[in-house]
Amino acid sequence: MEYTSYLKQIKAALAPSTGCTEPAAIALNAATARAHVKGEIRRVVARLDAYLFKNAMGVGIPGADERGVSLCVALGITAGDPAAGMNALHTVRAEQLAEAKLLRELVTVEIAEEARGLYIETVITTREDEVRVITSGEHDCIARIEHAPFTPFTVEETAAAEATREGSLGEFVAFARTCPLEELTFLRDALNMNRVVYYRAMEEGLAQHVLPTMLLQSGSLYAQAKKMAGAASYARMHGIPLPVMTATGSGNQGLTLFLTVDAAARTFNVSEERLLRALALANLANVYIKSFIGPLSSVCACGVAAGLSAAIGVVFLMGGGEKEMLQAARNILGSVSGMICDGAKEGCASKVALSAGLAVEAACLAMEGGGIHAQDGILDDGFDSLIEHLGELVCIGMGQTNDTIVHIMKDEKVRRPNC
């Protein structure tokens, strides 16, 4: 495959987002609906797939001092910029937040049980108009804008298009080694965007919420990777109004992938060229893995996708080949393949830190010839079959897991409404 195809895959998987991607996607959808409806709002109904609903329940919202899906919807209507994509909440004024708090009393939120894949639907009703906006497949993919009477949106339309699964680990490595360097400079901008979030987190002392003092003061690669990725993730989950470069639809995965590889590059003092090539390889691997488990799932992709991909990038930085990269992947999946995703919130930063630390640990162990045996559990001898096993575990074996997670989370919110 020509390098231009791989470049397109990487670029298509990267997009800036202010705040967590789920509130951003909800706000974008609602803002789009408000831009197309006429009259004073009487009622708003938002319907979301269960995975997206789960991730928006308790996470921080940029510019807001409260949380919740209904507030995401209302704030999208009062403050959202439909032309800004996933940065729809890039500026939220105090009066817009106050208006949103009043408006949310008119907002009803439902889970779209029939949805397969990522799905958001906002219907705004006024005295003179009714508009429906549907997001499908990807966080920023507005699939339909229509005025009543609405036409059916079929189940097939709600299913995300299957991502490209072309190529192999060997081809990904070859691409990273030979792609013209000038074609990879966009990765520098993506990395710098995520570095800014990390620097802000350190300025505000947020790393202490993720790591103990002994690790914060350590200069080891393990500690640095955990600190950089974990602190940045905490800041983002807390609602800090700064854009993050997402990877395959997730800001936390973007932070895990970029900042873990960056921490290793700093430790090993490698050239910028080698860093950019390692990031290109890690991003390609991440796109490939996510094509098997989907954009949202019941497992934490910061470990099994971004963390695994970061480990491959770290091996590349250290001069390792496919053998060591495969072993690093086994070291990851043999450790955290069952780590669940129970919604977006500050606690995700601990999973991000865990994934970043494990990524460098898995890579270094593989470079020393150690790690988990290929015949252990769901592991395998080949990279392709290893990821196929992961996809089967997530999409088939854990098919009902998300329903249970959402049930527990909703019950918890009812019992402890102020949590």
CSV table of C-alpha atoms in Angstrom, one decimal:
chain,number,residue,atom,x,y,z
A,1,MET,CA,0.0,0.0,0.0
A,2,GLU,CA,1.3,3.5,-0.8
A,3,TYR,CA,2.2,5.7,2.0
A,4,THR,CA,-0.5,8.3,1.0
A,5,SER,CA,-3.2,5.8,2.1
A,6,TYR,CA,-1.7,5.4,5.5
A,7,LEU,CA,-1.3,9.1,5.9
A,8,LYS,CA,-5.0,9.5,5.1
A,9,GLN,CA,-5.9,6.9,7.8
A,10,ILE,CA,-3.9,8.7,10.4
A,11,LYS,CA,-5.1,12.2,9.6
A,12,ALA,CA,-8.7,11.0,9.5
A,13,ALA,CA,-8.3,9.5,13.0
A,14,LEU,CA,-7.0,12.8,14.5
A,15,ALA,CA,-9.2,15.7,15.4
A,16,PRO,CA,-9.0,18.4,18.1
A,17,SER,CA,-11.7,18.5,20.8
A,18,THR,CA,-12.4,20.9,23.6
A,19,GLY,CA,-13.4,18.8,26.6
A,20,CYS,CA,-14.3,15.2,26.6
A,21,THR,CA,-15.4,14.0,23.2
A,22,GLU,CA,-18.8,12.8,24.3
A,23,PRO,CA,-20.1,16.1,25.8
A,24,ALA,CA,-18.5,17.8,22.8
A,25,ALA,CA,-20.4,15.6,20.4
A,26,ILE,CA,-23.7,16.1,22.2
A,27,ALA,CA,-23.1,19.9,22.3
A,28,LEU,CA,-22.3,19.9,18.6
A,29,ASN,CA,-25.4,18.0,17.8
A,30,ALA,CA,-27.7,20.2,19.9
A,31,ALA,CA,-26.1,23.4,18.7
A,32,THR,CA,-26.7,22.2,15.1
A,33,ALA,CA,-30.4,21.6,15.9
A,34,ARG,CA,-30.8,25.0,17.5
A,35,ALA,CA,-29.2,26.7,14.5
A,36,HIS,CA,-31.9,25.2,12.3
A,37,VAL,CA,-35.1,25.5,14.4
A,38,LYS,CA,-37.3,28.6,14.5
A,39,GLY,CA,-39.1,30.0,17.5
A,40,GLU,CA,-38.9,29.7,21.3
A,41,ILE,CA,-38.0,26.3,22.6
A,42,ARG,CA,-40.8,24.3,24.3
A,43,ARG,CA,-39.2,20.9,24.5
A,44,VAL,CA,-36.0,19.1,23.8
A,45,VAL,CA,-35.5,15.3,23.5
A,46,ALA,CA,-32.1,13.8,23.3
A,47,ARG,CA,-31.5,10.2,22.5
A,48,LEU,CA,-28.0,8.6,22.7
A,49,ASP,CA,-26.5,5.2,22.3
A,50,ALA,CA,-25.7,3.5,25.7
A,51,TYR,CA,-21.9,3.8,25.3
A,52,LEU,CA,-22.0,7.5,24.6
A,53,PHE,CA,-24.6,8.1,27.4
A,54,LYS,CA,-22.3,6.3,29.8
A,55,ASN,CA,-19.3,8.5,28.9
A,56,ALA,CA,-21.3,11.8,29.2
A,57,MET,CA,-23.0,11.1,32.6
A,58,GLY,CA,-20.3,12.3,35.0
A,59,VAL,CA,-17.5,14.0,33.1
A,60,GLY,CA,-16.6,17.6,33.4
A,61,ILE,CA,-18.0,20.0,30.8
A,62,PRO,CA,-15.9,22.9,29.6
A,63,GLY,CA,-17.1,26.2,31.0
A,64,ALA,CA,-19.6,24.5,33.4
A,65,ASP,CA,-19.6,24.0,37.2
A,66,GLU,CA,-22.1,21.2,37.0
A,67,ARG,CA,-22.4,17.9,35.1
A,68,GLY,CA,-24.9,15.7,33.4
A,69,VAL,CA,-26.1,14.7,30.0
A,70,SER,CA,-29.1,17.2,30.1
A,71,LEU,CA,-26.7,20.0,30.8
A,72,CYS,CA,-24.5,19.0,27.9
A,73,VAL,CA,-27.6,19.2,25.6
A,74,ALA,CA,-28.7,22.5,27.1
A,75,LEU,CA,-25.3,24.1,27.0
A,76,GLY,CA,-24.9,23.0,23.3
A,77,ILE,CA,-28.1,25.0,22.6
A,78,THR,CA,-27.2,28.1,24.5
A,79,ALA,CA,-23.5,28.3,24.0
A,80,GLY,CA,-22.5,25.8,21.3
A,81,ASP,CA,-20.9,26.8,18.1
A,82,PRO,CA,-22.1,24.5,15.3
A,83,ALA,CA,-19.4,25.6,13.0
A,84,ALA,CA,-16.6,24.7,15.4
A,85,GLY,CA,-17.0,20.9,15.2
A,86,MET,CA,-15.7,19.1,18.3
A,87,ASN,CA,-14.7,22.5,19.7
A,88,ALA,CA,-18.3,23.5,19.9
A,89,LEU,CA,-17.9,24.5,23.6
A,90,HIS,CA,-14.7,26.5,23.1
A,91,THR,CA,-16.2,29.6,24.6
A,92,VAL,CA,-18.9,29.4,27.3
A,93,ARG,CA,-19.9,32.7,29.0
A,94,ALA,CA,-21.5,32.8,32.4
A,95,GLU,CA,-24.8,34.1,31.1
A,96,GLN,CA,-24.9,31.2,28.6
A,97,LEU,CA,-24.3,28.7,31.4
A,98,ALA,CA,-27.1,30.2,33.6
A,99,GLU,CA,-29.4,30.0,30.6
A,100,ALA,CA,-28.5,26.4,30.0
A,101,LYS,CA,-29.3,25.5,33.7
A,102,LEU,CA,-32.8,26.9,33.2
A,103,LEU,CA,-33.2,25.2,29.8
A,104,ARG,CA,-32.3,21.8,31.0
A,105,GLU,CA,-35.6,21.6,32.8
A,106,LEU,CA,-37.1,21.2,29.3
A,107,VAL,CA,-34.6,18.5,28.3
A,108,THR,CA,-35.5,14.8,28.3
A,109,VAL,CA,-32.6,12.3,27.8
A,110,GLU,CA,-33.2,8.8,26.6
A,111,ILE,CA,-31.1,5.8,25.7
A,112,ALA,CA,-31.6,4.7,22.0
A,113,GLU,CA,-31.8,1.0,22.7
A,114,GLU,CA,-32.0,0.2,19.0
A,115,ALA,CA,-28.8,2.1,18.1
A,116,ARG,CA,-25.8,0.1,16.8
A,117,GLY,CA,-22.7,2.1,17.1
A,118,LEU,CA,-22.3,5.8,18.0
A,119,TYR,CA,-25.6,7.6,17.9
A,120,ILE,CA,-26.9,11.0,19.0
A,121,GLU,CA,-30.3,12.4,18.2
A,122,THR,CA,-31.7,15.8,19.3
A,123,VAL,CA,-35.3,16.9,18.6
A,124,ILE,CA,-36.1,20.5,19.4
A,125,THR,CA,-39.8,21.5,19.4
A,126,THR,CA,-41.1,25.1,19.3
A,127,ARG,CA,-44.6,26.4,18.7
A,128,GLU,CA,-43.9,26.8,15.0
A,129,ASP,CA,-41.2,24.3,14.2
A,130,GLU,CA,-39.6,20.9,15.1
A,131,VAL,CA,-36.1,19.9,14.0
A,132,ARG,CA,-34.2,16.7,14.4
A,133,VAL,CA,-30.4,16.3,14.1
A,134,ILE,CA,-28.7,12.9,14.0
A,135,THR,CA,-25.1,12.1,14.6
A,136,SER,CA,-24.0,8.6,13.5
A,137,GLY,CA,-20.9,6.6,13.4
A,138,GLU,CA,-18.4,9.2,14.5
A,139,HIS,CA,-18.6,12.0,17.1
A,140,ASP,CA,-18.6,14.8,14.6
A,141,CYS,CA,-20.5,13.1,11.7
A,142,ILE,CA,-23.9,14.9,11.4
A,143,ALA,CA,-25.8,12.4,9.3
A,144,ARG,CA,-29.2,14.2,9.1
A,145,ILE,CA,-30.8,17.5,9.7
A,146,GLU,CA,-34.6,17.7,9.0
A,147,HIS,CA,-37.8,19.5,9.9
A,148,ALA,CA,-40.9,17.5,10.9
A,149,PRO,CA,-42.4,15.3,9.7
A,150,PHE,CA,-39.4,13.1,10.2
A,151,THR,CA,-38.5,10.2,7.9
A,152,PRO,CA,-37.3,6.9,9.4
A,153,PHE,CA,-33.6,6.6,10.2
A,154,THR,CA,-32.8,2.9,9.7
A,155,VAL,CA,-30.8,0.7,12.0
A,156,GLU,CA,-28.3,0.1,9.2
A,157,GLU,CA,-27.7,3.9,9.1
A,158,THR,CA,-26.8,4.0,12.7
A,159,ALA,CA,-24.0,1.4,12.3
A,160,ALA,CA,-20.6,3.0,11.9
A,161,ALA,CA,-18.8,2.1,8.7
A,162,GLU,CA,-16.2,-0.5,9.4
A,163,ALA,CA,-12.7,1.1,9.6
A,164,THR,CA,-10.0,0.1,7.2
A,165,ARG,CA,-8.2,-3.1,8.2
A,166,GLU,CA,-5.7,-3.2,5.4
A,167,GLY,CA,-2.0,-3.7,6.1
A,168,SER,CA,0.1,-5.5,8.6
A,169,LEU,CA,2.4,-4.6,11.4
A,170,GLY,CA,5.4,-5.1,9.1
A,171,GLU,CA,3.8,-2.7,6.5
A,172,PHE,CA,3.1,-0.2,9.3
A,173,VAL,CA,6.7,-0.3,10.4
A,174,ALA,CA,7.9,0.1,6.8
A,175,PHE,CA,5.7,3.1,6.4
A,176,ALA,CA,7.0,4.7,9.5
A,177,ARG,CA,10.6,4.2,8.4
A,178,THR,CA,10.3,5.4,4.8
A,179,CYS,CA,7.5,8.0,4.7
A,180,PRO,CA,8.9,11.4,3.7
A,181,LEU,CA,9.5,13.4,6.9
A,182,GLU,CA,7.8,16.5,5.6
A,183,GLU,CA,4.6,14.4,5.4
A,184,LEU,CA,4.6,13.8,9.1
A,185,THR,CA,5.0,17.3,10.5
A,186,PHE,CA,1.3,17.5,11.3
A,187,LEU,CA,2.1,15.0,14.1
A,188,ARG,CA,4.3,17.6,15.7
A,189,ASP,CA,1.3,20.0,15.9
A,190,ALA,CA,-0.9,17.3,17.4
A,191,LEU,CA,1.8,16.5,20.0
A,192,ASN,CA,2.2,20.1,20.9
A,193,MET,CA,-1.5,20.5,21.5
A,194,ASN,CA,-1.5,17.7,24.0
A,195,ARG,CA,1.7,18.9,25.6
A,196,VAL,CA,-0.1,22.2,26.4
A,197,VAL,CA,-2.7,20.4,28.3
A,198,TYR,CA,-0.1,18.5,30.3
A,199,TYR,CA,1.8,21.8,31.1
A,200,ARG,CA,-1.5,23.4,32.3
A,201,ALA,CA,-2.2,20.3,34.5
A,202,MET,CA,1.2,20.7,36.1
A,203,GLU,CA,0.7,24.4,36.6
A,204,GLU,CA,-2.5,23.8,38.5
A,205,GLY,CA,-1.1,20.9,40.5
A,206,LEU,CA,-3.5,18.3,39.1
A,207,ALA,CA,-0.9,15.5,38.8
A,208,GLN,CA,-1.2,15.0,42.6
A,209,HIS,CA,-4.7,13.6,42.0
A,210,VAL,CA,-3.3,10.8,39.9
A,211,LEU,CA,0.2,9.9,41.3
A,212,PRO,CA,1.7,9.7,44.7
A,213,THR,CA,4.6,11.9,45.6
A,214,MET,CA,7.2,9.2,45.2
A,215,LEU,CA,6.3,8.9,41.5
A,216,LEU,CA,5.9,12.6,40.9
A,217,GLN,CA,9.4,13.1,42.1
A,218,SER,CA,10.9,10.2,40.2
A,219,GLY,CA,12.8,10.8,37.0
A,220,SER,CA,12.3,7.3,35.6
A,221,LEU,CA,10.7,6.8,32.2
A,222,TYR,CA,7.9,4.8,33.9
A,223,ALA,CA,7.0,7.7,36.2
A,224,GLN,CA,7.4,10.3,33.5
A,225,ALA,CA,5.0,8.5,31.2
A,226,LYS,CA,2.4,8.0,33.9
A,227,LYS,CA,2.7,11.7,35.0
A,228,MET,CA,2.5,13.2,31.6
A,229,ALA,CA,-0.4,11.2,30.3
A,230,GLY,CA,-2.2,10.9,33.6
A,231,ALA,CA,-2.0,14.6,34.6
A,232,ALA,CA,-3.2,15.7,31.2
A,233,SER,CA,-6.1,13.3,31.3
A,234,TYR,CA,-7.2,14.5,34.7
A,235,ALA,CA,-7.2,18.1,33.5
A,236,ARG,CA,-9.3,17.2,30.5
A,237,MET,CA,-11.8,15.1,32.5
A,238,HIS,CA,-12.1,17.9,35.0
A,239,GLY,CA,-13.4,20.2,32.2
A,240,ILE,CA,-10.3,22.4,31.5
A,241,PRO,CA,-11.3,24.5,28.4
A,242,LEU,CA,-8.3,23.5,26.2
A,243,PRO,CA,-8.4,21.5,23.0
A,244,VAL,CA,-6.9,18.0,23.0
A,245,MET,CA,-5.8,16.1,19.9
A,246,THR,CA,-8.0,13.0,19.9
A,247,ALA,CA,-7.1,9.7,18.4
A,248,THR,CA,-9.8,7.6,16.8
A,249,GLY,CA,-12.5,9.7,18.5
A,250,SER,CA,-11.0,9.8,22.1
A,251,GLY,CA,-9.1,12.5,23.8
A,252,ASN,CA,-7.8,10.2,26.5
A,253,GLN,CA,-6.5,7.8,23.9
A,254,GLY,CA,-4.8,10.8,22.1
A,255,LEU,CA,-3.1,11.8,25.3
A,256,THR,CA,-2.1,8.2,26.2
A,257,LEU,CA,-0.6,7.6,22.7
A,258,PHE,CA,1.2,10.9,22.1
A,259,LEU,CA,2.4,11.7,25.6
A,260,THR,CA,3.7,8.2,26.4
A,261,VAL,CA,5.8,8.1,23.2
A,262,ASP,CA,6.9,11.7,24.0
A,263,ALA,CA,8.0,10.7,27.5
A,264,ALA,CA,10.1,7.9,26.0
A,265,ALA,CA,11.6,10.2,23.3
A,266,ARG,CA,12.6,12.7,26.0
A,267,THR,CA,14.2,9.9,28.2
A,268,PHE,CA,16.1,8.4,25.3
A,269,ASN,CA,17.0,11.9,23.9
A,270,VAL,CA,16.1,10.8,20.3
A,271,SER,CA,15.8,13.2,17.3
A,272,GLU,CA,12.5,14.8,16.4
A,273,GLU,CA,12.5,12.8,13.2
A,274,ARG,CA,12.6,9.5,15.1
A,275,LEU,CA,9.8,10.8,17.4
A,276,LEU,CA,7.5,11.7,14.5
A,277,ARG,CA,8.1,8.3,12.9
A,278,ALA,CA,7.3,6.5,16.1
A,279,LEU,CA,4.1,8.5,16.5
A,280,ALA,CA,3.2,7.7,12.9
A,281,LEU,CA,3.6,4.0,13.6
A,282,ALA,CA,1.7,4.2,16.9
A,283,ASN,CA,-1.2,6.0,15.3
A,284,LEU,CA,-1.5,3.5,12.5
A,285,ALA,CA,-1.5,0.6,15.0
A,286,ASN,CA,-4.2,2.4,17.0
A,287,VAL,CA,-6.4,2.9,13.9
A,288,TYR,CA,-6.0,-0.8,13.1
A,289,ILE,CA,-6.9,-2.0,16.6
A,290,LYS,CA,-9.9,0.3,16.9
A,291,SER,CA,-11.3,-1.1,13.7
A,292,PHE,CA,-11.8,-4.4,15.6
A,293,ILE,CA,-13.3,-3.0,18.9
A,294,GLY,CA,-15.2,0.0,17.6
A,295,PRO,CA,-15.1,3.7,18.6
A,296,LEU,CA,-16.8,3.1,21.9
A,297,SER,CA,-16.9,-0.2,23.9
A,298,SER,CA,-17.1,-1.8,27.3
A,299,VAL,CA,-13.3,-2.0,27.7
A,300,CYS,CA,-10.9,0.9,28.3
A,301,ALA,CA,-9.3,1.5,24.9
A,302,CYS,CA,-6.6,3.6,26.6
A,303,GLY,CA,-5.0,0.3,27.5
A,304,VAL,CA,-5.8,-2.2,24.8
A,305,ALA,CA,-5.6,0.3,21.9
A,306,ALA,CA,-3.7,3.5,22.7
A,307,GLY,CA,-1.5,2.0,25.3
A,308,LEU,CA,-0.7,-1.0,23.1
A,309,SER,CA,0.0,1.3,20.2
A,310,ALA,CA,2.2,3.5,22.4
A,311,ALA,CA,4.2,0.5,23.5
A,312,ILE,CA,4.9,-0.3,19.8
A,313,GLY,CA,6.0,3.3,19.3
A,314,VAL,CA,8.4,3.0,22.3
A,315,VAL,CA,9.9,-0.2,20.9
A,316,PHE,CA,10.5,1.7,17.6
A,317,LEU,CA,12.3,4.5,19.5
A,318,MET,CA,14.5,1.9,21.2
A,319,GLY,CA,15.5,0.3,17.9
A,320,GLY,CA,13.4,-2.8,18.2
A,321,GLY,CA,11.7,-4.7,15.4
A,322,GLU,CA,8.5,-6.6,14.7
A,323,LYS,CA,9.4,-9.4,17.1
A,324,GLU,CA,9.8,-7.0,20.0
A,325,MET,CA,6.7,-5.0,19.0
A,326,LEU,CA,4.6,-8.2,19.0
A,327,GLN,CA,5.9,-9.2,22.4
A,328,ALA,CA,5.1,-5.7,23.8
A,329,ALA,CA,1.6,-6.1,22.4
A,330,ARG,CA,1.2,-9.5,24.2
A,331,ASN,CA,2.5,-7.9,27.4
A,332,ILE,CA,-0.2,-5.3,27.2
A,333,LEU,CA,-3.1,-7.6,26.3
A,334,GLY,CA,-2.0,-10.2,28.8
A,335,SER,CA,-2.3,-7.6,31.5
A,336,VAL,CA,-5.2,-5.2,30.9
A,337,SER,CA,-7.5,-6.7,28.2
A,338,GLY,CA,-10.4,-6.9,30.7
A,339,MET,CA,-10.1,-3.3,32.1
A,340,ILE,CA,-13.7,-2.0,31.8
A,341,CYS,CA,-14.8,1.5,30.6
A,342,ASP,CA,-17.3,2.7,33.2
A,343,GLY,CA,-17.8,6.2,31.8
A,344,ALA,CA,-15.7,9.3,31.4
A,345,LYS,CA,-14.7,11.1,34.6
A,346,GLU,CA,-11.6,12.2,36.5
A,347,GLY,CA,-11.0,8.5,37.5
A,348,CYS,CA,-10.1,7.8,33.9
A,349,ALA,CA,-6.8,9.6,34.5
A,350,SER,CA,-5.8,6.7,36.7
A,351,LYS,CA,-6.5,4.3,33.9
A,352,VAL,CA,-4.6,6.5,31.5
A,353,ALA,CA,-1.6,6.6,33.8
A,354,LEU,CA,-1.8,2.9,34.3
A,355,SER,CA,-1.8,2.4,30.5
A,356,ALA,CA,1.1,4.8,29.9
A,357,GLY,CA,3.2,3.2,32.6
A,358,LEU,CA,2.4,-0.3,31.4
A,359,ALA,CA,3.2,0.7,27.8
A,360,VAL,CA,6.8,1.6,28.5
A,361,GLU,CA,7.1,-1.3,30.9
A,362,ALA,CA,5.8,-3.7,28.2
A,363,ALA,CA,8.2,-2.2,25.6
A,364,CYS,CA,11.3,-2.3,27.8
A,365,LEU,CA,10.5,-5.9,28.9
A,366,ALA,CA,10.1,-7.0,25.3
A,367,MET,CA,13.4,-5.4,24.4
A,368,GLU,CA,15.0,-7.5,27.1
A,369,GLY,CA,13.5,-10.6,25.6
A,370,GLY,CA,10.9,-11.1,28.4
A,371,GLY,CA,7.2,-11.0,28.8
A,372,ILE,CA,4.0,-13.0,28.6
A,373,HIS,CA,4.0,-16.2,26.6
A,374,ALA,CA,2.1,-16.3,23.3
A,375,GLN,CA,0.1,-19.3,24.4
A,376,ASP,CA,-1.3,-17.6,27.5
A,377,GLY,CA,-5.0,-17.0,27.6
A,378,ILE,CA,-6.4,-15.1,24.6
A,379,LEU,CA,-2.9,-14.3,23.2
A,380,ASP,CA,-1.4,-15.6,20.0
A,381,ASP,CA,1.8,-15.8,17.9
A,382,GLY,CA,0.7,-13.2,15.3
A,383,PHE,CA,-0.2,-9.6,15.6
A,384,ASP,CA,-3.3,-9.9,13.4
A,385,SER,CA,-4.7,-12.9,15.2
A,386,LEU,CA,-3.9,-11.2,18.5
A,387,ILE,CA,-6.0,-8.2,17.7
A,388,GLU,CA,-8.8,-10.4,16.2
A,389,HIS,CA,-9.0,-12.2,19.5
A,390,LEU,CA,-9.3,-8.9,21.3
A,391,GLY,CA,-12.1,-7.8,18.9
A,392,GLU,CA,-14.0,-11.1,19.5
A,393,LEU,CA,-13.6,-10.7,23.3
A,394,VAL,CA,-14.9,-7.1,23.2
A,395,CYS,CA,-17.7,-7.3,20.6
A,396,ILE,CA,-19.0,-10.8,21.2
A,397,GLY,CA,-17.8,-12.0,24.6
A,398,MET,CA,-18.5,-8.7,26.4
A,399,GLY,CA,-21.6,-7.8,24.4
A,400,GLN,CA,-23.8,-7.4,27.5
A,401,THR,CA,-21.2,-5.9,29.8
A,402,ASN,CA,-22.0,-2.3,28.8
A,403,ASP,CA,-25.7,-2.7,29.7
A,404,THR,CA,-24.6,-3.9,33.1
A,405,ILE,CA,-22.2,-1.0,33.6
A,406,VAL,CA,-24.9,1.6,32.5
A,407,HIS,CA,-27.4,0.0,34.8
A,408,ILE,CA,-25.1,0.2,37.8
A,409,MET,CA,-24.1,3.8,37.0
A,410,LYS,CA,-27.7,4.9,36.6
A,411,ASP,CA,-28.7,3.3,39.8
A,412,GLU,CA,-25.8,4.9,41.6
A,413,LYS,CA,-26.9,8.4,40.3
A,414,VAL,CA,-30.4,7.8,41.7
A,415,ARG,CA,-29.2,6.7,45.1
A,416,ARG,CA,-26.6,9.4,45.3
A,417,PRO,CA,-27.9,12.3,43.1
A,418,ASN,CA,-25.1,14.7,44.1
A,419,CYS,CA,-22.3,12.4,43.3
